[in-house]
């Protein structure tokens, strides 16, 4: 099986502009490709996972990845998939987020000896003269055609700012610059980026001639991949200070039955033959597949030691034990009133519930327990003495656990 055929077999490829040439370049290790990352936070999340894993796969096959950080486009904001305008960030915030990204990406991508590049589109976008841009790029874009793009359609009814309207032009210009500066001949992105990516391919051909080699390819289900990064309580981050290795493991351990094999194919580096053998697994075997998925991805992001600790803790919890490596919530004296704290406050302070009203619903619906005992009364309280030492394990639903102790 060739590299390109494996990408197809893993369900990673949705659309391409020239499949024959793209597959040839990838298989021969001649692709210099880029994927863009918006620096909207100081950590990547699991919605970026598919892109990072793809970059790793292709680099291992001899191709050269370019991680493009949107320091310039981040000043505008991508309207794709949004119903409102992004909040604009300061230059300082964007620069800080870019530094955080590179540290995390280095676990996936080898940046040594020019094997991969990380570049910031602020390097060329921030210095552009407006008149120069209009003359150089403007003639190559049809407004009528732009307005038919999916990334704009959904915003037209609610209002699309001229600021955001320029995003497609900026992203297209990125590919043009990367092509000229670094010989970048291929771009990857999610299915929601298809219109923007085609704009870049077209700009290169119009500016440099039809013989210019510029390819586009999209990742199947990347929009769904972005949703992977969200849970009821917020994003699942790659930064262990934002999402602990245990919570990260638990997130993947609890994926839906219908998604586990899809995630194993797309996101892990296990041989396809091994994954295909799991196609007919059912019941407890599916739980085993989820453990394999959670372990492999936690090891990839946080290392094997943390993955083993997370797996051990998860198994101890499942068998009723008191796991040592789960996330903890340390209460302080200020959290107690007359030496007591109620269950609703514990749920909120531990992050198991976003508010007291949500915590109340969780308890009333029978989804909360402490050290294995169901809590049915919203007025249940715990004394400081009860929480000292080993503390208690508070559980909400089947997926969320926190050890609550006193500082």
mmCIF file of C-alpha atoms in Angstrom:
data_model
loop_
_atom_site.group_PDB
_atom_site.id
_atom_site.type_symbol
_atom_site.label_atom_id
_atom_site.label_comp_id
_atom_site.label_asym_id
_atom_site.label_seq_id
_atom_site.Cartn_x
_atom_site.Cartn_y
_atom_site.Cartn_z
ATOM 1 C CA UNK A 1 0.000 0.000 0.000
ATOM 2 C CA UNK A 2 1.384 3.426 -0.961
ATOM 3 C CA UNK A 3 1.404 6.389 1.414
ATOM 4 C CA UNK A 4 -1.464 8.035 -0.447
ATOM 5 C CA UNK A 5 -3.483 4.806 -0.493
ATOM 6 C CA UNK A 6 -3.029 4.512 3.258
ATOM 7 C CA UNK A 7 -4.334 8.067 3.740
ATOM 8 C CA UNK A 8 -7.393 7.058 1.754
ATOM 9 C CA UNK A 9 -7.821 3.812 3.680
ATOM 10 C CA UNK A 10 -7.683 5.707 6.957
ATOM 11 C CA UNK A 11 -10.484 7.989 5.756
ATOM 12 C CA UNK A 12 -8.401 11.159 5.694
ATOM 13 C CA UNK A 13 -8.928 12.429 2.147
ATOM 14 C CA UNK A 14 -12.098 14.097 0.924
ATOM 15 C CA UNK A 15 -11.299 16.211 -2.152
ATOM 16 C CA UNK A 16 -8.279 16.876 -4.329
ATOM 17 C CA UNK A 17 -7.623 19.035 -7.379
ATOM 18 C CA UNK A 18 -5.281 16.632 -9.190
ATOM 19 C CA UNK A 19 -5.258 13.210 -7.577
ATOM 20 C CA UNK A 20 -2.746 11.588 -9.926
ATOM 21 C CA UNK A 21 -0.071 14.221 -9.419
ATOM 22 C CA UNK A 22 -0.786 14.719 -5.719
ATOM 23 C CA UNK A 23 -0.515 10.992 -4.977
ATOM 24 C CA UNK A 24 2.713 10.768 -7.002
ATOM 25 C CA UNK A 25 4.339 13.643 -5.095
ATOM 26 C CA UNK A 26 3.279 12.303 -1.700
ATOM 27 C CA UNK A 27 4.403 8.762 -2.462
ATOM 28 C CA UNK A 28 7.804 9.984 -3.698
ATOM 29 C CA UNK A 29 8.296 12.288 -0.698
ATOM 30 C CA UNK A 30 8.335 15.411 -2.862
ATOM 31 C CA UNK A 31 5.450 17.280 -1.277
ATOM 32 C CA UNK A 32 6.231 20.533 0.527
ATOM 33 C CA UNK A 33 2.875 21.125 2.147
ATOM 34 C CA UNK A 34 1.372 23.510 4.644
ATOM 35 C CA UNK A 35 -1.471 23.444 7.119
ATOM 36 C CA UNK A 36 -2.631 26.624 8.839
ATOM 37 C CA UNK A 37 -3.334 27.084 12.533
ATOM 38 C CA UNK A 38 -5.184 30.092 13.947
ATOM 39 C CA UNK A 39 -3.510 31.250 17.191
ATOM 40 C CA UNK A 40 -6.806 31.911 18.983
ATOM 41 C CA UNK A 41 -5.636 30.264 22.239
ATOM 42 C CA UNK A 42 -2.360 29.457 23.993
ATOM 43 C CA UNK A 43 -2.801 25.723 23.423
ATOM 44 C CA UNK A 44 -3.785 23.407 20.608
ATOM 45 C CA UNK A 45 -6.793 21.161 21.269
ATOM 46 C CA UNK A 46 -7.939 17.785 20.006
ATOM 47 C CA UNK A 47 -9.682 19.462 17.086
ATOM 48 C CA UNK A 48 -6.162 20.011 15.682
ATOM 49 C CA UNK A 49 -5.268 16.367 16.151
ATOM 50 C CA UNK A 50 -6.084 15.187 12.660
ATOM 51 C CA UNK A 51 -3.892 17.848 11.071
ATOM 52 C CA UNK A 52 -0.977 17.148 13.420
ATOM 53 C CA UNK A 53 -1.164 13.402 12.839
ATOM 54 C CA UNK A 54 -1.328 13.919 9.079
ATOM 55 C CA UNK A 55 1.763 16.116 9.187
ATOM 56 C CA UNK A 56 3.591 13.458 11.176
ATOM 57 C CA UNK A 57 2.589 10.688 8.742
ATOM 58 C CA UNK A 58 3.691 12.637 5.692
ATOM 59 C CA UNK A 59 6.965 13.763 7.248
ATOM 60 C CA UNK A 60 7.821 10.164 8.113
ATOM 61 C CA UNK A 61 7.291 9.380 4.417
ATOM 62 C CA UNK A 62 9.898 11.980 3.414
ATOM 63 C CA UNK A 63 7.631 14.966 2.744
ATOM 64 C CA UNK A 64 8.248 18.400 4.263
ATOM 65 C CA UNK A 65 5.581 20.032 6.453
ATOM 66 C CA UNK A 66 5.141 23.745 6.977
ATOM 67 C CA UNK A 67 3.109 24.745 10.018
ATOM 68 C CA UNK A 68 1.686 28.144 9.142
ATOM 69 C CA UNK A 69 0.673 30.162 12.171
ATOM 70 C CA UNK A 70 -1.949 32.757 11.350
ATOM 71 C CA UNK A 71 -0.437 35.715 13.167
ATOM 72 C CA UNK A 72 -1.634 37.988 10.368
ATOM 73 C CA UNK A 73 -4.963 36.380 9.487
ATOM 74 C CA UNK A 74 -5.587 36.048 13.221
ATOM 75 C CA UNK A 75 -5.887 39.816 13.274
ATOM 76 C CA UNK A 76 -8.917 39.431 10.979
ATOM 77 C CA UNK A 77 -10.625 36.152 11.876
ATOM 78 C CA UNK A 78 -11.914 33.317 9.720
ATOM 79 C CA UNK A 79 -15.692 33.506 9.081
ATOM 80 C CA UNK A 80 -15.858 29.794 8.150
ATOM 81 C CA UNK A 81 -18.288 27.891 10.347
ATOM 82 C CA UNK A 82 -19.127 30.931 12.461
ATOM 83 C CA UNK A 83 -22.305 32.906 13.004
ATOM 84 C CA UNK A 84 -20.592 35.924 14.535
ATOM 85 C CA UNK A 85 -17.332 37.844 14.208
ATOM 86 C CA UNK A 86 -14.281 36.667 16.147
ATOM 87 C CA UNK A 87 -12.920 38.874 18.886
ATOM 88 C CA UNK A 88 -9.734 40.493 17.614
ATOM 89 C CA UNK A 89 -6.546 39.735 19.539
ATOM 90 C CA UNK A 90 -3.539 41.897 20.306
ATOM 91 C CA UNK A 91 -0.195 41.317 18.599
ATOM 92 C CA UNK A 92 1.331 40.343 21.952
ATOM 93 C CA UNK A 93 -1.320 37.682 22.587
ATOM 94 C CA UNK A 94 -0.879 36.211 19.113
ATOM 95 C CA UNK A 95 2.912 36.046 19.498
ATOM 96 C CA UNK A 96 2.578 34.292 22.868
ATOM 97 C CA UNK A 97 0.142 31.746 21.435
ATOM 98 C CA UNK A 98 2.475 31.062 18.497
ATOM 99 C CA UNK A 99 5.316 30.169 20.883
ATOM 100 C CA UNK A 100 3.042 27.786 22.794
ATOM 101 C CA UNK A 101 1.986 26.101 19.556
ATOM 102 C CA UNK A 102 5.532 25.340 18.474
ATOM 103 C CA UNK A 103 6.342 23.579 21.746
ATOM 104 C CA UNK A 104 3.301 21.346 21.409
ATOM 105 C CA UNK A 105 3.805 20.668 17.703
ATOM 106 C CA UNK A 106 7.337 19.496 18.375
ATOM 107 C CA UNK A 107 5.903 16.318 19.897
ATOM 108 C CA UNK A 108 4.514 15.454 16.472
ATOM 109 C CA UNK A 109 6.835 17.147 13.992
ATOM 110 C CA UNK A 110 10.637 17.160 13.703
ATOM 111 C CA UNK A 111 11.698 20.761 13.098
ATOM 112 C CA UNK A 112 15.445 19.993 13.212
ATOM 113 C CA UNK A 113 17.759 20.494 10.236
ATOM 114 C CA UNK A 114 15.076 22.069 8.065
ATOM 115 C CA UNK A 115 12.942 18.907 8.043
ATOM 116 C CA UNK A 116 9.925 21.065 8.804
ATOM 117 C CA UNK A 117 9.227 24.760 9.102
ATOM 118 C CA UNK A 118 7.057 26.915 11.287
ATOM 119 C CA UNK A 119 6.311 30.295 9.765
ATOM 120 C CA UNK A 120 4.026 33.160 10.689
ATOM 121 C CA UNK A 121 1.996 34.861 7.973
ATOM 122 C CA UNK A 122 2.348 38.126 9.870
ATOM 123 C CA UNK A 123 5.837 38.230 8.313
ATOM 124 C CA UNK A 124 4.316 39.196 4.960
ATOM 125 C CA UNK A 125 0.724 40.228 5.649
ATOM 126 C CA UNK A 126 1.533 42.903 8.217
ATOM 127 C CA UNK A 127 3.848 44.710 5.796
ATOM 128 C CA UNK A 128 1.485 44.727 2.840
ATOM 129 C CA UNK A 129 0.591 48.090 1.356
ATOM 130 C CA UNK A 130 -3.145 48.263 0.723
ATOM 131 C CA UNK A 131 -2.853 49.768 -2.754
ATOM 132 C CA UNK A 132 -0.145 47.254 -3.620
ATOM 133 C CA UNK A 133 -2.380 44.387 -2.508
ATOM 134 C CA UNK A 134 -5.346 45.680 -4.491
ATOM 135 C CA UNK A 135 -3.256 45.929 -7.658
ATOM 136 C CA UNK A 136 -1.381 42.666 -7.229
ATOM 137 C CA UNK A 137 -4.164 40.399 -5.970
ATOM 138 C CA UNK A 138 -7.477 42.193 -6.527
ATOM 139 C CA UNK A 139 -7.791 41.565 -10.281
ATOM 140 C CA UNK A 140 -7.609 37.796 -9.744
ATOM 141 C CA UNK A 141 -10.696 37.533 -7.501
ATOM 142 C CA UNK A 142 -14.317 37.738 -8.647
ATOM 143 C CA UNK A 143 -16.612 39.145 -5.970
ATOM 144 C CA UNK A 144 -19.573 37.280 -7.479
ATOM 145 C CA UNK A 145 -17.674 34.013 -7.248
ATOM 146 C CA UNK A 146 -16.473 34.716 -3.718
ATOM 147 C CA UNK A 147 -20.023 35.284 -2.506
ATOM 148 C CA UNK A 148 -21.001 31.775 -3.620
ATOM 149 C CA UNK A 149 -18.412 30.216 -1.284
ATOM 150 C CA UNK A 150 -19.833 28.264 1.656
ATOM 151 C CA UNK A 151 -17.653 30.166 4.121
ATOM 152 C CA UNK A 152 -19.559 33.369 3.225
ATOM 153 C CA UNK A 153 -23.036 32.028 2.456
ATOM 154 C CA UNK A 154 -23.916 31.219 6.040
ATOM 155 C CA UNK A 155 -22.898 34.693 7.193
ATOM 156 C CA UNK A 156 -24.666 36.769 4.549
ATOM 157 C CA UNK A 157 -28.045 36.717 6.261
ATOM 158 C CA UNK A 158 -26.663 37.756 9.657
ATOM 159 C CA UNK A 159 -24.134 40.200 8.321
ATOM 160 C CA UNK A 160 -20.627 39.724 6.926
ATOM 161 C CA UNK A 161 -18.130 42.453 7.718
ATOM 162 C CA UNK A 162 -15.730 43.745 5.074
ATOM 163 C CA UNK A 163 -12.974 42.791 7.508
ATOM 164 C CA UNK A 164 -13.938 39.109 7.328
ATOM 165 C CA UNK A 165 -14.664 39.302 3.607
ATOM 166 C CA UNK A 166 -10.924 39.754 3.105
ATOM 167 C CA UNK A 167 -10.059 36.480 4.841
ATOM 168 C CA UNK A 168 -10.198 34.393 1.653
ATOM 169 C CA UNK A 169 -7.856 36.830 -0.079
ATOM 170 C CA UNK A 170 -5.415 36.727 2.833
ATOM 171 C CA UNK A 171 -5.402 32.926 2.961
ATOM 172 C CA UNK A 172 -4.957 32.689 -0.795
ATOM 173 C CA UNK A 173 -2.075 35.122 -0.595
ATOM 174 C CA UNK A 174 -0.478 32.893 2.065
ATOM 175 C CA UNK A 175 -0.206 30.005 -0.386
ATOM 176 C CA UNK A 176 1.206 32.341 -3.031
ATOM 177 C CA UNK A 177 3.907 33.568 -0.618
ATOM 178 C CA UNK A 178 4.725 30.089 0.685
ATOM 179 C CA UNK A 179 5.028 28.822 -2.882
ATOM 180 C CA UNK A 180 7.533 31.531 -3.761
ATOM 181 C CA UNK A 181 9.483 31.626 -0.488
ATOM 182 C CA UNK A 182 9.705 27.932 0.412
ATOM 183 C CA UNK A 183 8.676 25.989 -2.684
ATOM 184 C CA UNK A 184 5.433 24.954 -1.014
ATOM 185 C CA UNK A 185 3.539 22.973 -3.640
ATOM 186 C CA UNK A 186 0.590 21.621 -1.665
ATOM 187 C CA UNK A 187 -1.897 22.833 0.909
ATOM 188 C CA UNK A 188 -4.076 20.832 3.274
ATOM 189 C CA UNK A 189 -7.116 21.947 5.194
ATOM 190 C CA UNK A 190 -10.537 20.988 6.462
ATOM 191 C CA UNK A 191 -13.547 20.523 4.253
ATOM 192 C CA UNK A 192 -14.819 23.905 5.464
ATOM 193 C CA UNK A 193 -11.708 25.525 3.969
ATOM 194 C CA UNK A 194 -12.168 24.245 0.413
ATOM 195 C CA UNK A 195 -13.195 27.597 -1.122
ATOM 196 C CA UNK A 196 -10.327 29.457 0.534
ATOM 197 C CA UNK A 197 -7.842 26.827 -0.598
ATOM 198 C CA UNK A 198 -9.048 26.843 -4.187
ATOM 199 C CA UNK A 199 -8.552 30.597 -4.143
ATOM 200 C CA UNK A 200 -4.872 30.106 -3.289
ATOM 201 C CA UNK A 201 -4.351 27.522 -6.027
ATOM 202 C CA UNK A 202 -6.034 29.783 -8.578
ATOM 203 C CA UNK A 203 -4.008 32.830 -7.509
ATOM 204 C CA UNK A 204 -0.703 30.994 -8.062
ATOM 205 C CA UNK A 205 -1.759 29.805 -11.491
ATOM 206 C CA UNK A 206 -2.989 33.239 -12.543
ATOM 207 C CA UNK A 207 0.102 35.015 -11.234
ATOM 208 C CA UNK A 208 2.760 32.498 -12.239
ATOM 209 C CA UNK A 209 1.208 30.628 -15.134
ATOM 210 C CA UNK A 210 -0.695 27.389 -15.627
ATOM 211 C CA UNK A 211 2.450 25.304 -15.240
ATOM 212 C CA UNK A 212 2.921 26.400 -11.629
ATOM 213 C CA UNK A 213 2.531 23.355 -9.411
ATOM 214 C CA UNK A 214 0.020 24.208 -6.701
ATOM 215 C CA UNK A 215 -2.228 21.520 -5.301
ATOM 216 C CA UNK A 216 -5.056 21.461 -2.809
ATOM 217 C CA UNK A 217 -6.380 18.620 -0.745
ATOM 218 C CA UNK A 218 -8.876 18.548 2.108
ATOM 219 C CA UNK A 219 -9.095 16.342 5.147
ATOM 220 C CA UNK A 220 -12.225 14.286 5.539
ATOM 221 C CA UNK A 221 -14.310 15.204 8.591
ATOM 222 C CA UNK A 222 -11.980 17.951 9.729
ATOM 223 C CA UNK A 223 -15.020 20.035 10.662
ATOM 224 C CA UNK A 224 -16.084 17.093 12.822
ATOM 225 C CA UNK A 225 -12.516 16.996 14.103
ATOM 226 C CA UNK A 226 -12.931 20.540 15.367
ATOM 227 C CA UNK A 227 -16.029 19.435 17.259
ATOM 228 C CA UNK A 228 -13.930 16.705 18.851
ATOM 229 C CA UNK A 229 -12.185 19.435 20.785
ATOM 230 C CA UNK A 230 -15.351 20.469 22.623
ATOM 231 C CA UNK A 231 -17.110 18.827 25.530
ATOM 232 C CA UNK A 232 -19.873 19.942 27.833
ATOM 233 C CA UNK A 233 -17.343 21.546 30.152
ATOM 234 C CA UNK A 234 -15.179 23.191 27.483
ATOM 235 C CA UNK A 235 -12.263 22.341 25.232
ATOM 236 C CA UNK A 236 -9.985 19.297 25.468
ATOM 237 C CA UNK A 237 -6.535 20.836 25.281
ATOM 238 C CA UNK A 238 -3.136 19.324 24.541
ATOM 239 C CA UNK A 239 -1.609 21.445 27.320
ATOM 240 C CA UNK A 240 -1.561 19.262 30.490
ATOM 241 C CA UNK A 241 -2.136 22.352 32.625
ATOM 242 C CA UNK A 242 -5.460 22.904 30.871
ATOM 243 C CA UNK A 243 -6.547 19.284 30.406
ATOM 244 C CA UNK A 244 -4.806 16.748 32.625
ATOM 245 C CA UNK A 245 -3.445 13.545 31.030
ATOM 246 C CA UNK A 246 -6.125 11.651 32.980
ATOM 247 C CA UNK A 247 -8.953 13.798 31.578
ATOM 248 C CA UNK A 248 -7.383 13.562 28.136
ATOM 249 C CA UNK A 249 -7.327 9.767 28.420
ATOM 250 C CA UNK A 250 -10.901 9.688 29.718
ATOM 251 C CA UNK A 251 -12.104 11.829 26.826
ATOM 252 C CA UNK A 252 -10.921 9.268 24.287
ATOM 253 C CA UNK A 253 -11.893 6.316 26.499
ATOM 254 C CA UNK A 254 -15.479 7.556 26.340
ATOM 255 C CA UNK A 255 -15.884 8.166 22.598
ATOM 256 C CA UNK A 256 -19.048 6.725 21.091
ATOM 257 C CA UNK A 257 -19.122 3.124 19.918
ATOM 258 C CA UNK A 258 -19.693 4.294 16.337
ATOM 259 C CA UNK A 259 -16.608 6.529 16.399
ATOM 260 C CA UNK A 260 -13.923 4.398 18.016
ATOM 261 C CA UNK A 261 -12.683 2.574 14.886
ATOM 262 C CA UNK A 262 -12.860 5.770 12.844
ATOM 263 C CA UNK A 263 -10.681 7.525 15.418
ATOM 264 C CA UNK A 264 -8.254 4.594 15.555
ATOM 265 C CA UNK A 265 -7.797 4.759 11.779
ATOM 266 C CA UNK A 266 -7.515 8.523 11.494
ATOM 267 C CA UNK A 267 -5.553 9.421 14.591
ATOM 268 C CA UNK A 268 -3.359 6.529 15.703
ATOM 269 C CA UNK A 269 -0.283 5.036 14.058
ATOM 270 C CA UNK A 270 -1.343 1.442 14.642
ATOM 271 C CA UNK A 271 -1.160 -0.753 11.509
ATOM 272 C CA UNK A 272 -4.388 -0.803 9.527
ATOM 273 C CA UNK A 273 -4.348 -4.589 9.620
ATOM 274 C CA UNK A 274 -4.565 -4.498 13.417
ATOM 275 C CA UNK A 275 -7.404 -1.949 13.360
ATOM 276 C CA UNK A 276 -9.329 -3.840 10.675
ATOM 277 C CA UNK A 277 -9.349 -6.912 12.910
ATOM 278 C CA UNK A 278 -11.450 -4.883 15.373
ATOM 279 C CA UNK A 279 -14.217 -4.281 12.810
ATOM 280 C CA UNK A 280 -16.426 -7.007 14.265
ATOM 281 C CA UNK A 281 -15.711 -6.331 17.919
ATOM 282 C CA UNK A 282 -18.759 -5.827 20.107
ATOM 283 C CA UNK A 283 -19.626 -5.245 23.760
ATOM 284 C CA UNK A 284 -16.632 -5.524 26.077
ATOM 285 C CA UNK A 285 -14.326 -5.802 23.078
ATOM 286 C CA UNK A 286 -15.362 -2.295 22.027
ATOM 287 C CA UNK A 287 -14.357 -1.077 25.471
ATOM 288 C CA UNK A 288 -10.983 -2.680 24.886
ATOM 289 C CA UNK A 289 -10.717 -0.816 21.563
ATOM 290 C CA UNK A 290 -11.501 2.436 23.385
ATOM 291 C CA UNK A 291 -8.739 1.724 25.901
ATOM 292 C CA UNK A 292 -6.316 1.157 23.034
ATOM 293 C CA UNK A 293 -7.387 4.442 21.425
ATOM 294 C CA UNK A 294 -7.100 6.405 24.673
ATOM 295 C CA UNK A 295 -3.698 4.938 25.519
ATOM 296 C CA UNK A 296 -2.209 5.524 22.051
ATOM 297 C CA UNK A 297 -3.334 9.151 21.842
ATOM 298 C CA UNK A 298 -2.376 9.999 25.429
ATOM 299 C CA UNK A 299 1.072 8.502 24.832
ATOM 300 C CA UNK A 300 1.426 10.533 21.643
ATOM 301 C CA UNK A 301 0.630 13.827 23.394
ATOM 302 C CA UNK A 302 1.867 13.289 26.954
ATOM 303 C CA UNK A 303 4.299 10.357 26.735
ATOM 304 C CA UNK A 304 4.002 6.672 27.641
ATOM 305 C CA UNK A 305 4.509 7.205 31.393
ATOM 306 C CA UNK A 306 1.524 9.544 31.651
ATOM 307 C CA UNK A 307 -0.538 7.263 29.431
ATOM 308 C CA UNK A 308 0.165 4.289 31.683
ATOM 309 C CA UNK A 309 -0.707 6.309 34.801
ATOM 310 C CA UNK A 310 -3.955 7.510 33.245
ATOM 311 C CA UNK A 311 -4.905 4.008 32.146
ATOM 312 C CA UNK A 312 -4.152 2.580 35.594
ATOM 313 C CA UNK A 313 -6.247 5.278 37.295
ATOM 314 C CA UNK A 314 -9.148 4.784 34.897
ATOM 315 C CA UNK A 315 -9.160 1.028 35.535
ATOM 316 C CA UNK A 316 -9.021 1.536 39.299
ATOM 317 C CA UNK A 317 -12.012 3.842 39.113
ATOM 318 C CA UNK A 318 -13.916 1.347 36.997
ATOM 319 C CA UNK A 319 -13.336 -1.388 39.572
ATOM 320 C CA UNK A 320 -14.250 0.890 42.476
ATOM 321 C CA UNK A 321 -10.724 1.726 43.587
ATOM 322 C CA UNK A 322 -9.374 5.110 44.632
ATOM 323 C CA UNK A 323 -7.152 6.153 41.747
ATOM 324 C CA UNK A 324 -4.076 8.188 42.621
ATOM 325 C CA UNK A 325 -3.486 9.958 39.318
ATOM 326 C CA UNK A 326 -6.893 11.427 38.575
ATOM 327 C CA UNK A 327 -7.472 15.210 38.528
ATOM 328 C CA UNK A 328 -7.777 16.771 41.962
ATOM 329 C CA UNK A 329 -9.595 19.760 43.361
ATOM 330 C CA UNK A 330 -8.045 21.271 46.476
ATOM 331 C CA UNK A 331 -10.458 23.244 48.586
ATOM 332 C CA UNK A 332 -9.298 26.030 50.877
ATOM 333 C CA UNK A 333 -10.670 27.328 54.166
ATOM 334 C CA UNK A 334 -12.557 30.036 52.275
ATOM 335 C CA UNK A 335 -14.630 27.361 50.523
ATOM 336 C CA UNK A 336 -16.191 26.200 53.793
ATOM 337 C CA UNK A 337 -19.019 27.788 55.763
ATOM 338 C CA UNK A 338 -18.979 26.809 59.444
ATOM 339 C CA UNK A 339 -16.664 23.942 58.517
ATOM 340 C CA UNK A 340 -18.978 22.502 55.832
ATOM 341 C CA UNK A 341 -19.420 22.636 52.059
ATOM 342 C CA UNK A 342 -22.435 21.394 50.117
ATOM 343 C CA UNK A 343 -22.355 19.031 47.141
ATOM 344 C CA UNK A 344 -23.450 21.735 44.695
ATOM 345 C CA UNK A 345 -20.471 23.899 45.622
ATOM 346 C CA UNK A 346 -18.133 20.903 45.285
ATOM 347 C CA UNK A 347 -19.458 20.113 41.805
ATOM 348 C CA UNK A 348 -19.022 23.716 40.699
ATOM 349 C CA UNK A 349 -15.599 24.327 42.271
ATOM 350 C CA UNK A 350 -14.206 21.054 40.941
ATOM 351 C CA UNK A 351 -15.318 21.872 37.399
ATOM 352 C CA UNK A 352 -17.714 18.929 37.223
ATOM 353 C CA UNK A 353 -20.578 21.374 36.735
ATOM 354 C CA UNK A 354 -20.376 24.887 35.268
ATOM 355 C CA UNK A 355 -22.928 26.366 37.698
ATOM 356 C CA UNK A 356 -24.927 25.584 40.837
ATOM 357 C CA UNK A 357 -28.112 25.256 38.774
ATOM 358 C CA UNK A 358 -26.466 22.674 36.523
ATOM 359 C CA UNK A 359 -25.067 20.909 39.608
ATOM 360 C CA UNK A 360 -28.585 20.807 41.082
ATOM 361 C CA UNK A 361 -29.915 19.156 37.898
ATOM 362 C CA UNK A 362 -27.083 16.598 37.964
ATOM 363 C CA UNK A 363 -27.924 15.589 41.528
ATOM 364 C CA UNK A 364 -31.691 15.520 40.974
ATOM 365 C CA UNK A 365 -31.236 13.322 37.897
ATOM 366 C CA UNK A 366 -29.210 10.801 39.898
ATOM 367 C CA UNK A 367 -25.907 11.366 38.114
ATOM 368 C CA UNK A 368 -23.685 12.240 41.102
ATOM 369 C CA UNK A 369 -21.865 10.007 43.578
ATOM 370 C CA UNK A 370 -19.177 10.382 46.243
ATOM 371 C CA UNK A 371 -16.836 7.465 46.908
ATOM 372 C CA UNK A 372 -19.249 5.196 45.058
ATOM 373 C CA UNK A 373 -22.387 6.221 46.962
ATOM 374 C CA UNK A 374 -25.144 7.960 45.007
ATOM 375 C CA UNK A 375 -26.061 11.437 46.213
ATOM 376 C CA UNK A 376 -29.774 12.176 45.884
ATOM 377 C CA UNK A 377 -30.190 15.180 48.197
ATOM 378 C CA UNK A 378 -29.028 18.559 46.908
ATOM 379 C CA UNK A 379 -28.522 19.651 50.537
ATOM 380 C CA UNK A 380 -25.876 16.983 51.188
ATOM 381 C CA UNK A 381 -22.837 18.519 52.903
ATOM 382 C CA UNK A 382 -19.308 17.431 53.749
ATOM 383 C CA UNK A 383 -17.182 18.573 56.670
ATOM 384 C CA UNK A 384 -13.604 19.676 56.393
ATOM 385 C CA UNK A 385 -12.592 16.594 58.380
ATOM 386 C CA UNK A 386 -14.254 14.266 55.854
ATOM 387 C CA UNK A 387 -12.218 15.782 53.026
ATOM 388 C CA UNK A 388 -8.845 15.746 54.751
ATOM 389 C CA UNK A 389 -6.236 13.110 53.998
ATOM 390 C CA UNK A 390 -7.209 10.983 50.999
ATOM 391 C CA UNK A 391 -10.288 13.101 50.289
ATOM 392 C CA UNK A 392 -13.272 11.762 48.346
ATOM 393 C CA UNK A 393 -13.808 10.822 44.710
ATOM 394 C CA UNK A 394 -16.751 12.717 43.272
ATOM 395 C CA UNK A 395 -18.250 11.358 40.089
ATOM 396 C CA UNK A 396 -20.652 13.064 37.676
ATOM 397 C CA UNK A 397 -22.205 10.804 35.083
ATOM 398 C CA UNK A 398 -20.101 7.964 33.705
ATOM 399 C CA UNK A 399 -17.213 10.017 32.418
ATOM 400 C CA UNK A 400 -16.139 12.667 34.908
ATOM 401 C CA UNK A 401 -14.207 12.052 38.134
ATOM 402 C CA UNK A 402 -12.396 14.389 40.500
ATOM 403 C CA UNK A 403 -10.656 13.711 43.799
ATOM 404 C CA UNK A 404 -11.672 16.448 46.227
ATOM 405 C CA UNK A 405 -9.269 17.232 49.058
ATOM 406 C CA UNK A 406 -8.451 20.080 51.433
ATOM 407 C CA UNK A 407 -5.337 22.165 50.882
#
